[in-house]
Amino acid sequence: MFSRHRLTALVAALTLLPVGVAVTATSGAGAEPVAGAPAAQQHHRQHHQRAGHYTATIRRTTHGIPHITAKSFGDLGFGSGYAAAETSTCVLADTLVTGRGQRSRWFGPKGSYNDQVTLDASNLQVDAFVTDLHNRKVVEKLLADKVRGPGKQARAMVKGYTAGLNRYLAKVGPDGVTDPACHGAGYLRTRATPLDLWYGVYLANLLASSGVFVKEIVDAAPPSPDDPGLPNPTASSVDRDKLLAGLGKDPSSPFGSNATAIGGDATTTGKGMLLGNPHFPWRGRYRFTQQQLTIPGKYDVAGASLIGSPVVNIGWNKDVAWSHTVSTAYRFTPYEYHSTGGTSYLTDAGPQELDHRTVTVTVKKKGGGLGRVHEDLYRTPQGYVIDAPALLMPWSAESVWAIRDANAEQLRTVDTFLDMGKATDVRDLLRRQDAGGGMPWVNTTAADREGNALYADHSVVPNVPDALAEQCMTPTGRVLDQLAGLPGLDGTFADSSCAWSTDPDSQRPGVFGPGNLPSEIRRDWVMNANDSYWLPNPAQPIEGFAGIIGCERCERTMRTRMVSHYVMDRLASGKKESPASLRGHEHANRVMAGEVMRQNGDLDTLCDETGETKACQALHDWDGHSNTTSRGYQIFEELISRLPDQGVWLTPFDVSDPLNTPRDLDTANPQLIQAMSDAIASLRARHIPFNATWGSLNVAGDRGAPPIPLGGGTGDAAGNANALASRWVEDNRDHYRPVTYGSSHIQAIAFLSGGRVDARTILTYGQSENPRSPWSTDQTRMFSRQQWVHFAFTPAQVRKDLISKYVVHG
């Protein structure tokens, strides 16, 4: 018999299935109830449906997680695309519309496109940029490139994925899509092509590079003859935080993740374990979806994929598990060229003309008709011209800037993730990643069955060694480097002495090879929480790498300190990490900055200086965590958001004690006292009780979500490893802090004896983006209760947890 929970899950699964798809539903007890037909009739339909080019079997387990089995990579991609379309139709379709350069056609040119990470531009600006890519056939040329382009298996996966999406939409039709975000939309009638998806993949690669500058690229125009330009900047005259924000590294709104790998010497099992938690948007293009991809005897990997990715991006197989964190490395360098007037500039080969192209974008007019708008874009051989005065890169009468983008020169990302799924240990994982050469903008942290723990930043990085940067930086380029670690190079010599270098082991020209990228394999533990590569383990700092990758001997965020201390404190107590203790760190919800500020009673002392007795009592009684039941934490969150840039600590950062400094709150600093007063006043003005439970204030804010209470809070500044943020809020606005960003696909993987894998996961916002689906909030409620999904990985586990099984053809 079905339990009520399993029966509800089965009904939810079957509502997704279009008529004509072969279905077999199986209960955990082994019975095989069938949706809509007797077993014999269902068996007949399954085996006599006209065979198509693709075939895949999709088994959904509790929470709607698809386990896709096929005989080839093309079939596997087909099943993945079909399953993704069932639960994420609207995001998938939106991704394809964006990749075609048709946002203005469907949503109007003045509408905005915010990917919730770095790209925030008008539909017209996005379309103009993408249309120029299409006109120059950028992706088509990469597809034809045997070095920079994808391999046979990746192509098969992408081709199958789009066929799966098309098959699903052909079955249900636009009016059969139940998600209100795109129900009945005209763009759902356009068949997806592999090229559409490849453009979507390509644009995701540009997330930390050209994608940051879409506005500045599309709006760039030649200066007037009397344009005075900007005075030569100095480091002291520039707002560093605003500069970093404009470069895609906003200190107040970071994007990133945590990952901790424990080696066999520090585990109770003697084998590797991994805790990974990427912090990404809860809405839109960069949501994750969970899946398992299996070709029996050949390929078997599970985990999470960004919507639109046919391959697992973060996950595990039977021998190795990995996660990713956004790297500090830059993916581009700006080049500054001396302008000779108009669209001419100087090189060591003489004056040159900018490549000027006019693109035509089809736009939706107010009355619903279609019109055309023209935009002009400019390039040098290195890349797009930008006009960004706020970033010290204006197009003036004296100079013009262009961006060379390393990720714009490759289409190897799908290959890289696909091949990582075949790894047998962490060394093999890194070898496969390096051979792929397409890890776009993230670090990798991994653990294996043999008890090894890996940290590596072997991502795509422009090959600009410090010596080359020093030789080629212009005066303004040097200021960029001083403030942001980004060398601005002399475009005069961009094709000669200031061109990017190539290492003997580079996967392709212009990027660092593995030998010049940081990595570390240990038997105890490593971690990363979006600080630079320097300190994956304090016992073995990594030093001697190029500044464009990140800083060395530099201060760590409170979140890095917290993630490290979870492991350090456990080991210091004389206990090794167990599978339960490691995954327990995710929901411990310690607050590092709170722990540091409370030393010697400093936080109470600071609050007492304000004279706010009621608020200070609530802060004193705070349990020091960001649990849903914690009271008074909102006062600390408000304080953290108001800390001055200087004068917070009496003991400064010490490179010899990087995970315990800075410390000692300067309770006599008038700025800090004022910050505390303002924090309290802000809560009072909004009628938020000082002793309200955190879970009544910190609630789910993804599309259509009820206000489910959540633990966790601000990451870098407060030191929450369970980092949650409220950005671009649309739902639950009546609550103090609707969460739209942060902890997403969390996985705790432990390798056990006898070849077993203990896989626990939680997808914080649920498998389905459709708010009408029961899989939209079920895992959110579990996350609220600090629970885990036992991810079914083996065939026996899948059979036990099965709620539906169906075969799809196309």
XYZ file of N, CA, C and O in Angstrom, residues 103-220:
472
model
N 14.549 38.897 -26.808
C 13.821 39.369 -25.636
C 12.927 40.568 -25.984
O 11.778 40.647 -25.545
N 13.446 41.498 -26.778
C 12.655 42.678 -27.153
C 11.454 42.292 -28.016
O 10.409 42.943 -27.969
N 11.618 41.244 -28.786
C 10.544 40.754 -29.655
C 9.345 40.287 -28.836
O 8.185 40.497 -29.202
N 9.618 39.655 -27.696
C 8.542 39.064 -26.906
C 8.170 39.880 -25.669
O 7.017 39.876 -25.246
N 9.121 40.569 -25.085
C 8.879 41.242 -23.805
C 9.011 42.756 -23.878
O 8.827 43.442 -22.878
N 9.333 43.277 -25.061
C 9.476 44.722 -25.223
C 10.894 45.195 -24.959
O 11.589 44.653 -24.097
N 11.353 46.213 -25.680
C 12.758 46.644 -25.586
C 13.101 47.321 -24.268
O 14.262 47.313 -23.853
N 12.112 47.925 -23.596
C 12.410 48.652 -22.367
C 12.354 47.771 -21.128
O 12.761 48.202 -20.050
N 11.839 46.584 -21.282
C 11.836 45.659 -20.155
C 13.260 45.316 -19.760
O 14.195 45.417 -20.561
N 13.437 44.912 -18.527
C 14.785 44.617 -18.049
C 15.016 43.120 -17.971
O 14.080 42.334 -17.793
N 16.265 42.757 -18.116
C 16.687 41.368 -17.926
C 17.720 41.354 -16.817
O 18.809 41.907 -16.951
N 17.351 40.736 -15.709
C 18.241 40.630 -14.566
C 18.448 39.152 -14.293
O 17.514 38.445 -13.904
N 19.684 38.677 -14.492
C 19.931 37.250 -14.283
C 20.159 36.917 -12.813
O 20.479 35.781 -12.474
N 19.990 37.919 -11.932
C 20.105 37.765 -10.485
C 21.541 37.535 -10.018
O 21.777 37.235 -8.846
N 22.493 37.672 -10.953
C 23.897 37.491 -10.581
C 24.695 38.732 -10.981
O 25.014 39.564 -10.140
N 24.990 38.896 -12.263
C 25.800 40.042 -12.697
C 25.160 40.852 -13.818
O 25.417 42.049 -13.926
N 24.363 40.218 -14.663
C 23.804 40.910 -15.825
C 22.493 41.588 -15.460
O 21.527 40.932 -15.050
N 22.456 42.905 -15.597
C 21.240 43.672 -15.340
C 21.183 44.763 -16.404
O 21.840 45.799 -16.290
N 20.426 44.508 -17.461
C 20.391 45.421 -18.606
C 18.983 45.384 -19.200
O 18.151 44.548 -18.847
N 18.727 46.292 -20.119
C 17.432 46.283 -20.798
C 17.400 45.137 -21.806
O 18.440 44.640 -22.254
N 16.194 44.731 -22.165
C 16.063 43.699 -23.183
C 16.741 44.121 -24.483
O 17.366 43.300 -25.164
N 16.626 45.396 -24.819
C 17.242 45.874 -26.051
C 18.758 45.766 -25.978
O 19.413 45.354 -26.949
N 19.333 46.131 -24.856
C 20.790 46.034 -24.715
C 21.257 44.580 -24.817
O 22.241 44.279 -25.504
N 20.530 43.683 -24.156
C 20.896 42.269 -24.225
C 20.761 41.758 -25.653
O 21.655 41.075 -26.178
N 19.673 42.104 -26.314
C 19.455 41.624 -27.684
C 20.492 42.180 -28.654
O 20.932 41.471 -29.570
N 20.857 43.438 -28.473
C 21.868 44.012 -29.369
C 23.193 43.274 -29.226
O 23.861 42.953 -30.222
N 23.568 42.996 -27.999
C 24.809 42.257 -27.740
C 24.740 40.856 -28.342
O 25.649 40.426 -29.068
N 23.650 40.142 -28.073
C 23.531 38.764 -28.557
C 23.393 38.732 -30.076
O 23.945 37.844 -30.740
N 22.676 39.691 -30.639
C 22.533 39.735 -32.100
C 23.878 39.923 -32.775
O 24.159 39.315 -33.818
N 24.730 40.742 -32.175
C 26.068 40.910 -32.750
C 26.856 39.603 -32.675
O 27.590 39.267 -33.615
N 26.706 38.862 -31.598
C 27.357 37.548 -31.515
C 26.871 36.652 -32.647
O 27.665 35.958 -33.297
N 25.560 36.666 -32.878
C 25.000 35.855 -33.968
C 25.515 36.338 -35.327
O 25.878 35.519 -36.182
N 25.518 37.644 -35.519
C 25.968 38.164 -36.814
C 27.417 37.791 -37.094
O 27.793 37.558 -38.252
N 28.217 37.758 -36.062
C 29.620 37.375 -36.237
C 29.832 35.866 -36.174
O 30.960 35.391 -36.306
N 28.718 35.141 -35.963
C 28.748 33.668 -35.910
C 29.794 33.157 -34.908
O 30.551 32.221 -35.180
N 29.794 33.775 -33.743
C 30.795 33.448 -32.731
C 30.685 31.989 -32.300
O 31.681 31.256 -32.272
N 29.490 31.564 -31.955
C 29.327 30.197 -31.477
C 29.524 29.201 -32.608
O 30.142 28.137 -32.414
N 29.026 29.534 -33.789
C 29.218 28.630 -34.921
C 30.700 28.393 -35.201
O 31.120 27.254 -35.499
N 31.506 29.434 -35.102
C 32.948 29.283 -35.330
C 33.597 28.432 -34.245
O 34.487 27.623 -34.528
N 33.144 28.604 -32.994
C 33.689 27.779 -31.916
C 33.271 26.322 -32.087
O 34.058 25.406 -31.801
N 32.053 26.093 -32.553
C 31.614 24.723 -32.795
C 32.465 24.043 -33.868
O 32.641 22.814 -33.850
N 33.016 24.820 -34.763
C 33.856 24.269 -35.833
C 35.321 24.169 -35.438
O 36.126 23.619 -36.191
N 35.663 24.682 -34.255
C 37.053 24.724 -33.803
C 37.367 23.460 -33.004
O 36.744 23.191 -31.980
N 38.360 22.698 -33.452
C 38.668 21.420 -32.811
C 39.357 21.591 -31.460
O 39.396 20.647 -30.663
N 39.897 22.761 -31.186
C 40.585 23.003 -29.919
C 39.671 23.725 -28.934
O 39.552 23.344 -27.771
N 39.026 24.775 -29.389
C 38.202 25.603 -28.508
C 36.758 25.130 -28.419
O 36.004 25.591 -27.560
N 36.360 24.234 -29.309
C 34.972 23.819 -29.382
C 34.702 22.494 -28.704
O 35.612 21.803 -28.238
N 33.431 22.103 -28.628
C 33.042 20.895 -27.899
C 33.363 19.614 -28.659
O 33.532 19.603 -29.876
N 33.421 18.526 -27.892
C 33.665 17.215 -28.461
C 32.370 16.498 -28.823
O 31.260 17.014 -28.667
N 32.522 15.268 -29.284
C 31.406 14.500 -29.827
C 30.335 14.216 -28.780
O 29.137 14.364 -29.036
N 30.732 13.815 -27.585
C 29.749 13.457 -26.565
C 28.982 14.682 -26.072
O 27.767 14.617 -25.850
N 29.689 15.800 -25.904
C 29.017 17.025 -25.482
C 28.020 17.490 -26.536
O 26.902 17.930 -26.211
N 28.393 17.408 -27.803
C 27.469 17.787 -28.874
C 26.218 16.893 -28.850
O 25.093 17.363 -29.044
N 26.437 15.602 -28.630
C 25.308 14.672 -28.588
C 24.380 15.007 -27.420
O 23.150 14.947 -27.555
N 24.956 15.356 -26.276
C 24.139 15.705 -25.115
C 23.286 16.937 -25.396
O 22.087 16.971 -25.081
N 23.896 17.958 -25.979
C 23.164 19.193 -26.256
C 22.087 18.962 -27.315
O 20.950 19.439 -27.179
N 22.414 18.231 -28.333
C 21.431 17.946 -29.388
C 20.260 17.160 -28.813
O 19.085 17.456 -29.093
N 20.564 16.159 -27.991
C 19.500 15.385 -27.380
C 18.665 16.209 -26.414
O 17.442 16.065 -26.340
N 19.310 17.086 -25.667
C 18.613 17.922 -24.679
C 17.557 18.798 -25.350
O 16.413 18.880 -24.887
N 17.936 19.444 -26.442
C 16.966 20.300 -27.127
C 15.856 19.462 -27.760
O 14.694 19.887 -27.799
N 16.188 18.252 -28.219
C 15.149 17.368 -28.752
C 14.172 16.967 -27.651
O 12.959 16.861 -27.878
N 14.683 16.748 -26.446
C 13.821 16.407 -25.328
C 12.885 17.546 -24.958
O 11.699 17.333 -24.693
N 13.414 18.744 -24.928
C 12.577 19.918 -24.675
C 11.502 20.044 -25.743
O 10.314 20.257 -25.437
N 11.887 19.900 -27.005
C 10.915 20.001 -28.100
C 9.842 18.929 -28.000
O 8.664 19.181 -28.270
N 10.261 17.724 -27.629
C 9.302 16.626 -27.533
C 8.259 16.918 -26.457
O 7.048 16.701 -26.664
N 8.713 17.432 -25.319
C 7.776 17.741 -24.243
C 6.796 18.829 -24.679
O 5.584 18.700 -24.481
N 7.306 19.910 -25.265
C 6.430 21.006 -25.664
C 5.490 20.592 -26.798
O 4.352 21.074 -26.886
N 5.946 19.686 -27.668
C 5.060 19.187 -28.717
C 3.916 18.385 -28.119
O 2.790 18.385 -28.638
N 4.173 17.704 -27.022
C 3.133 16.915 -26.359
C 2.099 17.798 -25.678
O 0.902 17.613 -25.833
N 2.568 18.781 -24.903
C 1.624 19.545 -24.082
C 1.138 20.808 -24.773
O 0.039 21.300 -24.493
N 1.942 21.366 -25.678
C 1.594 22.633 -26.314
C 1.722 23.795 -25.347
O 1.742 23.608 -24.124
N 1.813 25.015 -25.844
C 1.946 26.181 -24.958
C 0.836 26.287 -23.935
O 1.063 26.679 -22.792
N -0.393 25.915 -24.311
C -1.509 26.023 -23.381
C -1.502 24.917 -22.336
O -2.228 24.993 -21.334
N -0.691 23.894 -22.562
C -0.591 22.815 -21.590
C 0.467 23.060 -20.540
O 0.606 22.270 -19.599
N 1.221 24.134 -20.685
C 2.194 24.513 -19.661
C 1.436 25.172 -18.524
O 0.758 26.183 -18.715
N 1.547 24.616 -17.336
C 0.733 25.104 -16.216
C 1.384 26.239 -15.447
O 0.712 26.909 -14.659
N 2.648 26.473 -15.652
C 3.329 27.563 -14.947
C 2.779 28.895 -15.460
O 2.869 29.201 -16.653
N 2.233 29.741 -14.581
C 1.651 31.002 -15.047
C 2.667 31.961 -15.655
O 2.274 32.880 -16.376
N 3.948 31.745 -15.411
C 4.957 32.662 -15.943
C 5.033 32.603 -17.465
O 5.443 33.583 -18.098
N 4.664 31.469 -18.073
C 4.751 31.394 -19.536
C 3.605 30.597 -20.148
O 3.684 30.219 -21.325
N 2.577 30.334 -19.387
C 1.427 29.602 -19.917
C 0.899 30.261 -21.193
O 0.609 31.457 -21.225
N 0.834 29.475 -22.262
C 0.285 29.957 -23.528
C 1.181 30.905 -24.296
O 0.749 31.451 -25.327
N 2.421 31.110 -23.863
C 3.302 32.092 -24.509
C 3.621 31.686 -25.947
O 3.872 30.516 -26.254
N 3.635 32.677 -26.835
C 3.900 32.412 -28.240
C 5.282 31.865 -28.497
O 5.486 31.060 -29.423
N 6.270 32.274 -27.692
C 7.642 31.823 -27.946
C 7.817 30.337 -27.639
O 8.820 29.738 -28.035
N 6.846 29.722 -26.955
C 6.932 28.283 -26.708
C 6.681 27.485 -27.989
O 6.956 26.283 -28.035
N 6.167 28.146 -29.020
C 5.907 27.446 -30.278
C 7.157 27.327 -31.153
O 7.158 26.592 -32.137
N 8.195 28.057 -30.804
C 9.433 27.994 -31.585
C 10.249 26.782 -31.174
O 10.576 26.612 -29.995
N 10.559 25.914 -32.119
C 11.357 24.731 -31.793
C 12.766 25.145 -31.405
O 13.403 25.959 -32.070
N 13.239 24.566 -30.329
C 14.610 24.817 -29.898
C 15.584 24.084 -30.804
O 15.310 22.967 -31.268
N 16.698 24.697 -31.084
C 17.761 24.059 -31.854
C 18.983 23.897 -30.957
O 19.143 24.619 -29.958
N 19.858 22.958 -31.284
C 21.105 22.863 -30.513
C 21.871 24.181 -30.487
O 22.478 24.532 -29.462
N 21.817 24.939 -31.588
C 22.525 26.214 -31.617
C 21.946 27.184 -30.587
O 22.689 27.945 -29.947
N 20.626 27.172 -30.412
C 20.019 28.017 -29.386
C 20.634 27.729 -28.021
O 20.980 28.634 -27.261
N 20.730 26.441 -27.703
C 21.242 26.068 -26.381
C 22.732 26.366 -26.267
O 23.204 26.796 -25.207
N 23.471 26.169 -27.353
C 24.898 26.499 -27.301
C 25.098 27.989 -27.045
O 26.010 28.386 -26.304
N 24.241 28.836 -27.616
C 24.343 30.263 -27.312
C 23.997 30.523 -25.843
O 24.591 31.382 -25.199
N 23.037 29.764 -25.296
C 22.746 29.895 -23.874
C 23.923 29.508 -23.007
O 24.241 30.180 -22.014
N 24.599 28.419 -23.373
C 25.797 27.989 -22.649
C 26.892 29.052 -22.764
O 27.560 29.398 -21.777
N 27.058 29.569 -23.951
C 28.087 30.579 -24.187
C 27.846 31.821 -23.332
O 28.769 32.357 -22.707
N 26.603 32.276 -23.264
C 26.298 33.455 -22.463
C 26.547 33.196 -20.984
O 26.993 34.089 -20.253
N 26.266 31.979 -20.516
C 26.566 31.646 -19.119
C 28.067 31.687 -18.861
O 28.512 32.092 -17.778
N 28.857 31.297 -19.845
C 30.310 31.380 -19.699
C 30.772 32.816 -19.461
O 31.785 33.046 -18.799
N 30.032 33.781 -20.019
C 30.433 35.193 -19.945
C 29.936 35.881 -18.675
O 30.106 37.095 -18.529
N 29.341 35.119 -17.756
C 28.721 35.685 -16.556
C 29.661 36.615 -15.798
O 29.251 37.660 -15.294
N 30.941 36.246 -15.695
C 31.893 37.031 -14.896
C 32.818 37.872 -15.759
O 33.855 38.329 -15.279
N 32.436 38.097 -17.004
C 33.323 38.860 -17.896
C 32.484 39.778 -18.781
O 31.929 40.766 -18.286
N 32.341 39.479 -20.052
C 31.595 40.383 -20.940
C 30.167 40.610 -20.479
O 29.602 41.694 -20.691
N 29.566 39.604 -19.849
C 28.206 39.747 -19.363
C 28.045 40.846 -18.334
O 26.945 41.386 -18.155
N 29.127 41.187 -17.656
C 29.090 42.268 -16.665
C 28.938 43.620 -17.347
O 28.395 44.562 -16.768
N 29.404 43.729 -18.593
C 29.535 45.020 -19.265
C 28.595 45.210 -20.447
O 28.872 46.023 -21.330
N 27.490 44.472 -20.475
C 26.594 44.567 -21.637
C 26.128 45.999 -21.855
O 26.123 46.498 -22.995
N 25.722 46.690 -20.813
C 25.286 48.084 -20.963
C 26.400 48.935 -21.544
O 26.191 49.737 -22.469
N 27.581 48.803 -20.974
C 28.715 49.641 -21.381
C 29.192 49.322 -22.793
O 29.754 50.180 -23.481
N 28.956 48.094 -23.238
C 29.319 47.706 -24.599
C 28.331 48.275 -25.609
O 28.700 48.902 -26.606
N 27.050 48.057 -25.340
C 26.027 48.462 -26.303
C 25.883 49.978 -26.364
O 25.617 50.548 -27.439
N 26.069 50.656 -25.249
C 25.892 52.107 -25.216
C 27.154 52.876 -25.601
O 27.137 54.120 -25.643
N 28.245 52.178 -25.853
C 29.495 52.863 -26.212
C 29.335 53.595 -27.543
O 28.816 53.047 -28.517
